[in-house]
Short mmCIF file of C-alpha atoms in Angstrom, two decimals:
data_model
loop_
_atom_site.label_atom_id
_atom_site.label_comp_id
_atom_site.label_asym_id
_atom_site.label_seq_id
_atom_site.Cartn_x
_atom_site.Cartn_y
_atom_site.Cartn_z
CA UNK O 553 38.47 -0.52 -13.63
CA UNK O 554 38.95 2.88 -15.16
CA UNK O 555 36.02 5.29 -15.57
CA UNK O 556 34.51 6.08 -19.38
CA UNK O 557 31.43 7.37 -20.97
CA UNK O 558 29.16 6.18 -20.85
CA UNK O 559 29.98 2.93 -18.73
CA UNK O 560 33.42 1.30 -17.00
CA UNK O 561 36.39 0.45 -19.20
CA UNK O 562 36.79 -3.01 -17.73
CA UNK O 563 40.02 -4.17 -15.89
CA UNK O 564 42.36 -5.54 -18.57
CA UNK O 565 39.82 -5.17 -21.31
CA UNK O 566 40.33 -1.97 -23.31
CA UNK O 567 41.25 -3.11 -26.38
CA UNK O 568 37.84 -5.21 -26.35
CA UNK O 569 35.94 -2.12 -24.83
CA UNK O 570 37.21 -0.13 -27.77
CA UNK O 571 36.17 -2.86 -30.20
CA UNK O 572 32.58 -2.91 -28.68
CA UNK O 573 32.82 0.94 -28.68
CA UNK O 574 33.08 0.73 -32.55
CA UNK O 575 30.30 -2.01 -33.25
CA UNK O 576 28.01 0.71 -31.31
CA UNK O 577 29.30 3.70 -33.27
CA UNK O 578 28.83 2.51 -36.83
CA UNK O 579 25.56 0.33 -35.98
CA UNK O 580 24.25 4.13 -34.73
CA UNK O 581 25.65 5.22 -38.08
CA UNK O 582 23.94 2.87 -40.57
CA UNK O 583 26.73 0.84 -40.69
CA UNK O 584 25.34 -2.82 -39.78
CA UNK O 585 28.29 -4.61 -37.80
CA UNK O 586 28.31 -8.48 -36.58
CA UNK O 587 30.89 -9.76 -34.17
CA UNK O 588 31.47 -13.04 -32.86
CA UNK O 589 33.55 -12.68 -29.21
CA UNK O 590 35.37 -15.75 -28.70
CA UNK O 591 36.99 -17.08 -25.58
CA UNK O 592 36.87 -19.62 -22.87
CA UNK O 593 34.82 -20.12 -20.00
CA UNK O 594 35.05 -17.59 -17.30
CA UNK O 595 37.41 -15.40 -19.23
CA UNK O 596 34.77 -12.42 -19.32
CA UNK O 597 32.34 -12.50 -22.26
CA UNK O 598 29.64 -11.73 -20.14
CA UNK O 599 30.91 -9.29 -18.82
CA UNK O 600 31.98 -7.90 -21.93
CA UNK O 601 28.44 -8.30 -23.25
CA UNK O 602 27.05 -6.40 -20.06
CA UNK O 603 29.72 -3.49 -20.70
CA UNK O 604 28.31 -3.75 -24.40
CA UNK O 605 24.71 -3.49 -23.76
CA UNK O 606 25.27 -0.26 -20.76
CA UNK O 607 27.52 1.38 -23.63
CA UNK O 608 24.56 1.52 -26.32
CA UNK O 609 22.04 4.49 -25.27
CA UNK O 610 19.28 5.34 -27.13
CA UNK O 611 19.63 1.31 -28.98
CA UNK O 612 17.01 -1.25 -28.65
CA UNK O 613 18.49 -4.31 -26.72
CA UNK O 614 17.69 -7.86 -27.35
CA UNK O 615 19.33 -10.19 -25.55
CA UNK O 616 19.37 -13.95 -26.07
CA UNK O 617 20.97 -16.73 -24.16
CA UNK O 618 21.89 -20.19 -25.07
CA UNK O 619 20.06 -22.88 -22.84
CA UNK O 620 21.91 -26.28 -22.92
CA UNK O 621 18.30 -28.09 -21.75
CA UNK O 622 17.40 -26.37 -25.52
CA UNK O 623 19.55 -27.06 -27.66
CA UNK O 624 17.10 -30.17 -29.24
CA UNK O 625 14.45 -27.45 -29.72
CA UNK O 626 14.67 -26.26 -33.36
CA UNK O 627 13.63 -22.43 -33.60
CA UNK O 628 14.18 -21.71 -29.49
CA UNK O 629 17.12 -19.56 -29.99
CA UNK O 630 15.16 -17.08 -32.80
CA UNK O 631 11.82 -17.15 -30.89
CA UNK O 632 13.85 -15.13 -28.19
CA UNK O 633 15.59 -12.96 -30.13
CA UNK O 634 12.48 -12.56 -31.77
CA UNK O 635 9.37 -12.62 -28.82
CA UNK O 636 10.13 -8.78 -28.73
CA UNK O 637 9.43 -7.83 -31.93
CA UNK O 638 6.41 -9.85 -32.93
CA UNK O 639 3.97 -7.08 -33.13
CA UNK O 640 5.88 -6.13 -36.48
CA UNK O 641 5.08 -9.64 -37.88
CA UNK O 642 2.41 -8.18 -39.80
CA UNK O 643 4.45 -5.52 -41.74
CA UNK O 644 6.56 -9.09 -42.88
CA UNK O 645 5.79 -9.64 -46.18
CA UNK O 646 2.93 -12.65 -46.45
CA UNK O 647 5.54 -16.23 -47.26
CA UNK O 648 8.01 -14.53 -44.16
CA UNK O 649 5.11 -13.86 -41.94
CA UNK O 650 3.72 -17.07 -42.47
CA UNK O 651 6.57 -19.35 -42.41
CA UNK O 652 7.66 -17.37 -39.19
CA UNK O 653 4.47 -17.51 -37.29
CA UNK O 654 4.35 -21.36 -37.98
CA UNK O 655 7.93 -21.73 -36.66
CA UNK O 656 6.85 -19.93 -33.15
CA UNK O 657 3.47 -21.87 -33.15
CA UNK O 658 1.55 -18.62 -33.78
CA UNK O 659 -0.50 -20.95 -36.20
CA UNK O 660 -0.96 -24.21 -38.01
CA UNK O 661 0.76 -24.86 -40.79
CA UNK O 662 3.90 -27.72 -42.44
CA UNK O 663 7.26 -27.00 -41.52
CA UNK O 664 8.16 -23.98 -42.54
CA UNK O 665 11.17 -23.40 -45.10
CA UNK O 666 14.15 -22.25 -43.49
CA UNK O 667 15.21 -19.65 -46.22
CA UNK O 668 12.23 -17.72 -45.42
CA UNK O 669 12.17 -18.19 -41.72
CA UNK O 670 15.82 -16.73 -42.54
CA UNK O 671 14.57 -13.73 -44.74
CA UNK O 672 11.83 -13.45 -41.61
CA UNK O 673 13.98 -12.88 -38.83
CA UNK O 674 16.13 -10.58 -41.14
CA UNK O 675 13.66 -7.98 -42.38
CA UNK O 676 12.03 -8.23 -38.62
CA UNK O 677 15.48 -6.71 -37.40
CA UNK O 678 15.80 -3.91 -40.46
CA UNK O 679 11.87 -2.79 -39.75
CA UNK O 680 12.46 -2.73 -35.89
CA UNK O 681 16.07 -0.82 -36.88
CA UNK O 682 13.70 1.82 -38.66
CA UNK O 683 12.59 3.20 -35.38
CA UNK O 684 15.58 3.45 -33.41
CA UNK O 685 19.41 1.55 -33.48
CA UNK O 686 18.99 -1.85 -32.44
CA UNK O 687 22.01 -4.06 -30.84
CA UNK O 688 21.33 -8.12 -30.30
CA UNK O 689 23.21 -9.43 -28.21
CA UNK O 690 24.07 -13.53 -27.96
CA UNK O 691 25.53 -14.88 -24.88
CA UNK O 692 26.51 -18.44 -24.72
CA UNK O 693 26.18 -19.07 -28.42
CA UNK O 694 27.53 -22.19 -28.64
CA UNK O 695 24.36 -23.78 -26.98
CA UNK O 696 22.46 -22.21 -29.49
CA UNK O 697 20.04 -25.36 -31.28
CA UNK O 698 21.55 -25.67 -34.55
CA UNK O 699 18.28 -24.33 -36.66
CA UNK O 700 18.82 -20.90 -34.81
CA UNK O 701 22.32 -20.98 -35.02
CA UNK O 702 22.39 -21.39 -38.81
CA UNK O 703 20.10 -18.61 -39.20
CA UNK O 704 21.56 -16.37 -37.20
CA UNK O 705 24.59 -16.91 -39.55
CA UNK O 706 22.48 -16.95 -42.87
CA UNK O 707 21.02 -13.16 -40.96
CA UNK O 708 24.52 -12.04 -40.24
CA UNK O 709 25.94 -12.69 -43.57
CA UNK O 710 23.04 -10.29 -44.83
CA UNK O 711 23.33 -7.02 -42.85
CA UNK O 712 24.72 -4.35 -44.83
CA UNK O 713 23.19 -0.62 -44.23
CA UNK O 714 20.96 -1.33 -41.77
CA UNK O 715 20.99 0.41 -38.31
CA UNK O 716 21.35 -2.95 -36.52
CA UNK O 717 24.80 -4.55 -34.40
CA UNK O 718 24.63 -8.21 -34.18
CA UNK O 719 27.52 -9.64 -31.59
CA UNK O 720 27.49 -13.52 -30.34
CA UNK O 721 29.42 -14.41 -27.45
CA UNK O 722 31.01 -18.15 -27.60
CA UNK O 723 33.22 -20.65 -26.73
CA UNK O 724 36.05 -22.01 -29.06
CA UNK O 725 34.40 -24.71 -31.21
CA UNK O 726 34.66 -28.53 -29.61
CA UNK O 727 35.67 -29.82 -32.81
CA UNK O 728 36.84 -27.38 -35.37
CA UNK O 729 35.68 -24.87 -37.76
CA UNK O 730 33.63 -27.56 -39.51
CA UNK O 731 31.60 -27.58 -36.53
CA UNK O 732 30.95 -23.94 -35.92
CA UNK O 733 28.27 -21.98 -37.63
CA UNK O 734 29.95 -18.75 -37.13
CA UNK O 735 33.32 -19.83 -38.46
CA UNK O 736 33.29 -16.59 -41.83
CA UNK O 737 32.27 -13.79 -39.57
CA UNK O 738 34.07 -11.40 -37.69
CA UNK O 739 35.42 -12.29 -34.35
CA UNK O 740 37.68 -11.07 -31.72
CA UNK O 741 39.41 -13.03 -29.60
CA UNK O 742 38.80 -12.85 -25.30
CA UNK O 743 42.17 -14.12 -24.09
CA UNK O 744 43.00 -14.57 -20.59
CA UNK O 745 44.29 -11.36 -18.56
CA UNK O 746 47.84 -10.02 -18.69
CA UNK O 747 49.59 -11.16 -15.71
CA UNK O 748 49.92 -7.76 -13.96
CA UNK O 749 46.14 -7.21 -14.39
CA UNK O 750 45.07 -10.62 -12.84
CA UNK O 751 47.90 -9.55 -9.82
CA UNK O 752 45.65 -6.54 -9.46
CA UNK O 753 42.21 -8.73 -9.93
CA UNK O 754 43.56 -11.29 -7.48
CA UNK O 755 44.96 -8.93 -4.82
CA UNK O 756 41.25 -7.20 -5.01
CA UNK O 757 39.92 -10.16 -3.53
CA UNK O 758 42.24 -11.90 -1.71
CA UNK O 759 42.68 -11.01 2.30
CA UNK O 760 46.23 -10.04 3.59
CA UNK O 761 48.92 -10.64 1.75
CA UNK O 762 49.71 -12.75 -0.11
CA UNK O 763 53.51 -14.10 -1.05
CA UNK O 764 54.64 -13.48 -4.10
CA UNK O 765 55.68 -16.90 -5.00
CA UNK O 766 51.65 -17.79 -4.23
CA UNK O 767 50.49 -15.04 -6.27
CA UNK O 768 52.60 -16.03 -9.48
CA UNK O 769 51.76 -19.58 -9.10
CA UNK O 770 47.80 -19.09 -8.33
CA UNK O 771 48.08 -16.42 -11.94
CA UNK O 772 50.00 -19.27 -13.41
CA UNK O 773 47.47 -22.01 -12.47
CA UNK O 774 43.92 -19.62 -14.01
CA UNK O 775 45.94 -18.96 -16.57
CA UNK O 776 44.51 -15.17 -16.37
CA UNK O 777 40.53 -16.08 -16.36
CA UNK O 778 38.98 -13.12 -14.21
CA UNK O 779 36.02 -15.90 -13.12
CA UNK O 780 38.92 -18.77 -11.81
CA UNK O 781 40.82 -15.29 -10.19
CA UNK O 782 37.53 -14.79 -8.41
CA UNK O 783 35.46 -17.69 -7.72
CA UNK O 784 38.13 -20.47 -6.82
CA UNK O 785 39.79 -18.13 -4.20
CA UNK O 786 36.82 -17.14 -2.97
CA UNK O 787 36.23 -17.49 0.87
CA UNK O 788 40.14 -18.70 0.96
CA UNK O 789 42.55 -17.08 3.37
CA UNK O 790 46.17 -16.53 2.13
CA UNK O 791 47.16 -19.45 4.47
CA UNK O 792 44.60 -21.68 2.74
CA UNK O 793 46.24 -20.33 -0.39
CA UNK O 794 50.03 -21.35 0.35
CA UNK O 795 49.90 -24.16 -2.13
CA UNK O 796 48.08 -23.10 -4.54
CA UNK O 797 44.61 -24.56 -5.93
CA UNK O 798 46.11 -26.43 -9.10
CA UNK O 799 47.66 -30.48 -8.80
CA UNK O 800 48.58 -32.32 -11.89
CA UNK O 801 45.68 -34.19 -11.98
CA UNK O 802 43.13 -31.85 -11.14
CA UNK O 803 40.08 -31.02 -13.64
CA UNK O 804 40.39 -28.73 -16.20
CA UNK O 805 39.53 -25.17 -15.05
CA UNK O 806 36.07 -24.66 -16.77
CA UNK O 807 34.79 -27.82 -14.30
CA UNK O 808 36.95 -26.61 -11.34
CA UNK O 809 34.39 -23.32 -11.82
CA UNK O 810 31.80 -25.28 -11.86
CA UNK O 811 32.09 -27.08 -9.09
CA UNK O 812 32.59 -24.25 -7.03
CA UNK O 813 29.30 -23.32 -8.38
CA UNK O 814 27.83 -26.66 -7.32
CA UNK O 815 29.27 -26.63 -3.80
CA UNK O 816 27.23 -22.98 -3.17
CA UNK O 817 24.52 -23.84 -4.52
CA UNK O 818 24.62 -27.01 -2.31
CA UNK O 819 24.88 -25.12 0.51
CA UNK O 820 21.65 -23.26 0.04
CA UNK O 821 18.16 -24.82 1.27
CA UNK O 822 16.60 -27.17 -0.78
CA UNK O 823 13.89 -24.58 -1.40
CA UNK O 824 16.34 -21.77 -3.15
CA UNK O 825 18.03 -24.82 -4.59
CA UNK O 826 14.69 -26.01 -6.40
CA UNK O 827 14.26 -22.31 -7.24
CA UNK O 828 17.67 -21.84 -9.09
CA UNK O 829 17.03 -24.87 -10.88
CA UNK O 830 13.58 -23.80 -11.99
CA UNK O 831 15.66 -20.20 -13.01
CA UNK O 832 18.03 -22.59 -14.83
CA UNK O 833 15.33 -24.42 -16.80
CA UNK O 834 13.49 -20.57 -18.08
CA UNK O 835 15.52 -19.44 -20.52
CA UNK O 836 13.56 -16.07 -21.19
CA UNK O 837 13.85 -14.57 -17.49
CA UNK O 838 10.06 -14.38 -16.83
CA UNK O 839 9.80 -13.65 -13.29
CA UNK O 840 6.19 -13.54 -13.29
CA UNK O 841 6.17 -17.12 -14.64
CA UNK O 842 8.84 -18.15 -12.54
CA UNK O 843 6.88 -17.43 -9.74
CA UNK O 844 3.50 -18.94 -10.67
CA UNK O 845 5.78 -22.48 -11.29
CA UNK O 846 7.60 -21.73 -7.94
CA UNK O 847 4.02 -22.24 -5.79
CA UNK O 848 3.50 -25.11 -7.56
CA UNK O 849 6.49 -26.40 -6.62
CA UNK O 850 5.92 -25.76 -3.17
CA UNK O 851 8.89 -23.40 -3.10
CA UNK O 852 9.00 -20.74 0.04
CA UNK O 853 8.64 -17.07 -0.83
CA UNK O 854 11.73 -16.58 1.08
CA UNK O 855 13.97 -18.67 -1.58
CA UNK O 856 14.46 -16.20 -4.01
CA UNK O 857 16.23 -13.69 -1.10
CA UNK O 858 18.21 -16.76 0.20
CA UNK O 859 19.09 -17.24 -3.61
CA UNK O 860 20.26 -13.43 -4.07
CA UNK O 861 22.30 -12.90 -0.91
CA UNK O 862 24.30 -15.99 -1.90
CA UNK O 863 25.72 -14.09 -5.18
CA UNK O 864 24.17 -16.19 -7.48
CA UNK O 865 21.10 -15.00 -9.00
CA UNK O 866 19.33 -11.21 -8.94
CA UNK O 867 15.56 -11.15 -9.41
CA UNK O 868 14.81 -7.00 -11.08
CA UNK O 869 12.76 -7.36 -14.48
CA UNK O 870 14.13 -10.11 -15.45
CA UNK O 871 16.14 -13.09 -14.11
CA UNK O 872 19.61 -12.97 -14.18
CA UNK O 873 22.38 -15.28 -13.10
CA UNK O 874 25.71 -13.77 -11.75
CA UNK O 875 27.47 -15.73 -14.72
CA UNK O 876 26.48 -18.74 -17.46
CA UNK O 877 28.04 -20.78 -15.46
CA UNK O 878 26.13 -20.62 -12.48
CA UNK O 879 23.31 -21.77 -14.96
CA UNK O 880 24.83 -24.97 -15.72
CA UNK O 881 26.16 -26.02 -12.44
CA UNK O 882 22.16 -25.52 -11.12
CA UNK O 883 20.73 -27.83 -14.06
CA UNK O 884 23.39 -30.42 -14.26
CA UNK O 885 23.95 -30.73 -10.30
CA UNK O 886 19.91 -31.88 -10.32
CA UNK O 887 18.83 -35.46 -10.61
CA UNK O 888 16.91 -36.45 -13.93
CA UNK O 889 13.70 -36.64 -12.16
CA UNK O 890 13.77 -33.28 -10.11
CA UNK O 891 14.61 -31.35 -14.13
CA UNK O 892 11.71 -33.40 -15.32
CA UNK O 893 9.29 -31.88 -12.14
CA UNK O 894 10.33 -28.23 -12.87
CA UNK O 895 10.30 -29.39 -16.55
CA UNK O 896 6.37 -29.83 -15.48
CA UNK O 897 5.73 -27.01 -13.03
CA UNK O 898 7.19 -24.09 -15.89
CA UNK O 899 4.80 -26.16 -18.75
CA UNK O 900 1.78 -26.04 -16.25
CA UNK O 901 2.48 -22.54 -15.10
CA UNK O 902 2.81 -21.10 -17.94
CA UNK O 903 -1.17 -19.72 -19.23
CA UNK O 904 -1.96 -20.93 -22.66
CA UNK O 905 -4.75 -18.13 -23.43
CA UNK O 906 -1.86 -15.66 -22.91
CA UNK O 907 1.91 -17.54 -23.65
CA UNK O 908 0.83 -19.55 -26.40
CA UNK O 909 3.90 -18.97 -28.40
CA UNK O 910 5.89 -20.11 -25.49
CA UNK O 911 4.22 -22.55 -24.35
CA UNK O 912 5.03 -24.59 -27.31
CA UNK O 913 8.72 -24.80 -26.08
#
């Protein structure tokens, strides 16, 4: 990495860094801008959103990320985007207040028509722009539940002079353009790093020496993804190395990840294990709620240390996992009955007096 103002230029990644740079510039401008960045697991959207959000000053950040465990809840994307900003729901004119506030469970009401929920979350961003710049961020997009995904869209479509930068992070859609909501806007491509920068990645994090014949065949086998460069080599000496990590009828490298993922968290105690899960299951990153549903899960104070040295989650304002990833391999690694418990424990936990709104989820 290669220092800039205001934040790193990351490894391999300038043209993206400038890209970002310019989303910033003309959303500070007036000049509304919406980006979709698209690329495969592990290939460093994340941490392209992270160098995104550090390279905004003076911006309000939202930040939103897609929760497989929510994709059947209709409105769960928006009402994160959106939690933020509700003390401007009033200033919403009365058929976009209302139809919002009955979408969040903020009151009683039929289901609310989508075209003004749309129009809600739309003039929400412009009046919050008012004050100061305002970047939104999406991470993991593609687990978005389709109601919030198609708004987002109708919302993006819409944003012309306002002071507001709208940029989803996704995968490549499973099944074609026909199945992805953000097929008409503006995207930029993440592709796998250039072979001399994922030497340079690799040999940052390898031991020793490696041969050269290893090195081209481990860059050849990640195909350039900076997560496979550092996670599957990961505790590996160049010995353990010699032959390479990839066989011809090994998983595809997205589950190889994974699995590396699964085999940490594995390692832990069943107590930071529980914990990460419970993390996994909370999409907003409460950690005072997180808490309250970790005693009544019986869960050690101790956990969420054991959980941090290990690499794989940080506890500061809000809860953070070192990648996406890491999010899926703690939910889907857990039985059925054990997501249904924390399931239980975050519903019970959280106070209905004071987390109405989110306690509908």
């Amino acid at each position: 990495m290669s220092g800039n103002a205001p934040w790193r230029v990351l490894l391999g990644r300038s043209h993206e860094c400038g890209v970002l740079d310019h989303v910033v510039a003309d959303a500070r401008a007036g000049r509304s801008r919406v980006l979709v960045l698209r690329g495969a697991p592990g290939v460093g959207k994340s941490a392209l959103v992270e160098y995104l959000t550090r390279s905004a000053p003076g911006f309000q950040v939202l930040r939103v990320v897609g929760v497989e465990s929510e994709m059947e809840l209709a409105f769960a994307g928006l009402h994160q985007l959106c939690m933020p900003l509700l003390g401007h729901i009033e200033r919403l004119p009365g058929p976009q207040r209302d139809s919002l506030a009955i979408a969040f469970g903020l009151r009683d009401g039929s289901a609310p028509d989508r075209f003004l929920v749309g129009l809600a979350v739309l003039s929400l961003l412009a009046e919050t722009a008012e004050d100061r710049p305002l970047l939104c961020v999406v991470d993991d997009a593609q687990w978005l539940d389709q109601v919030s995904a198609q708004t987002l869209a109708f919302v993006a479509r819409r944003l012309l002079a306002e002071r507001v930068a709208l940029v989803l992070a996704a995968r490549p859609p499973a099944f074609g353009a026909g199945d992805d909501p953000w097929a008409a806007l503006p995207e930029t491509e993440v592709p796998g790093l250039r072979d001399d920068d994922a030497r340079a990645l690799l040999d940052s994090v390898v031991p020793g020496r490696l041969d050269e014949r290893v090195r081209e065949r481990i860059v050849a086998e990640t195909r350039g993804n900076p997560l496979a460069l550092l996670e599957l080599t990961r505790g590996l000496t160049t010995a353990d190395l010699a032959g390479g990590f990839g066989r011809p009828d090994s998983r595809p490298l997205t589950s190889q990840i994974e699995h590396s993922f699964v085999r940490r968290i594995e390692s832990l105690p069943s107590g930071a294990q529980r914990l990460l899960l419970a993390a996994a299951a909370e999409p907003v990153g409460d950690v005072p709620l997180l808490r309250r549903a970790a005693e009544r899960l019986g869960i050690d104070a101790d956990a969420e240390g054991t959980a941090e040295e290990a690499g794989l989650i940080e506890f500061g304002t809000r809860v953070r996992f070192r990648h996406p990833l890491v999010r899926s391999a703690a939910y889907r690694a857990a039985p059925p009955a054990e997501r249904r418990t924390v399931h239980r424990a975050l519903a019970e936990a959280t106070a209905p007096g004071f987390d109405s709104d989110r306690r509908a989820w």
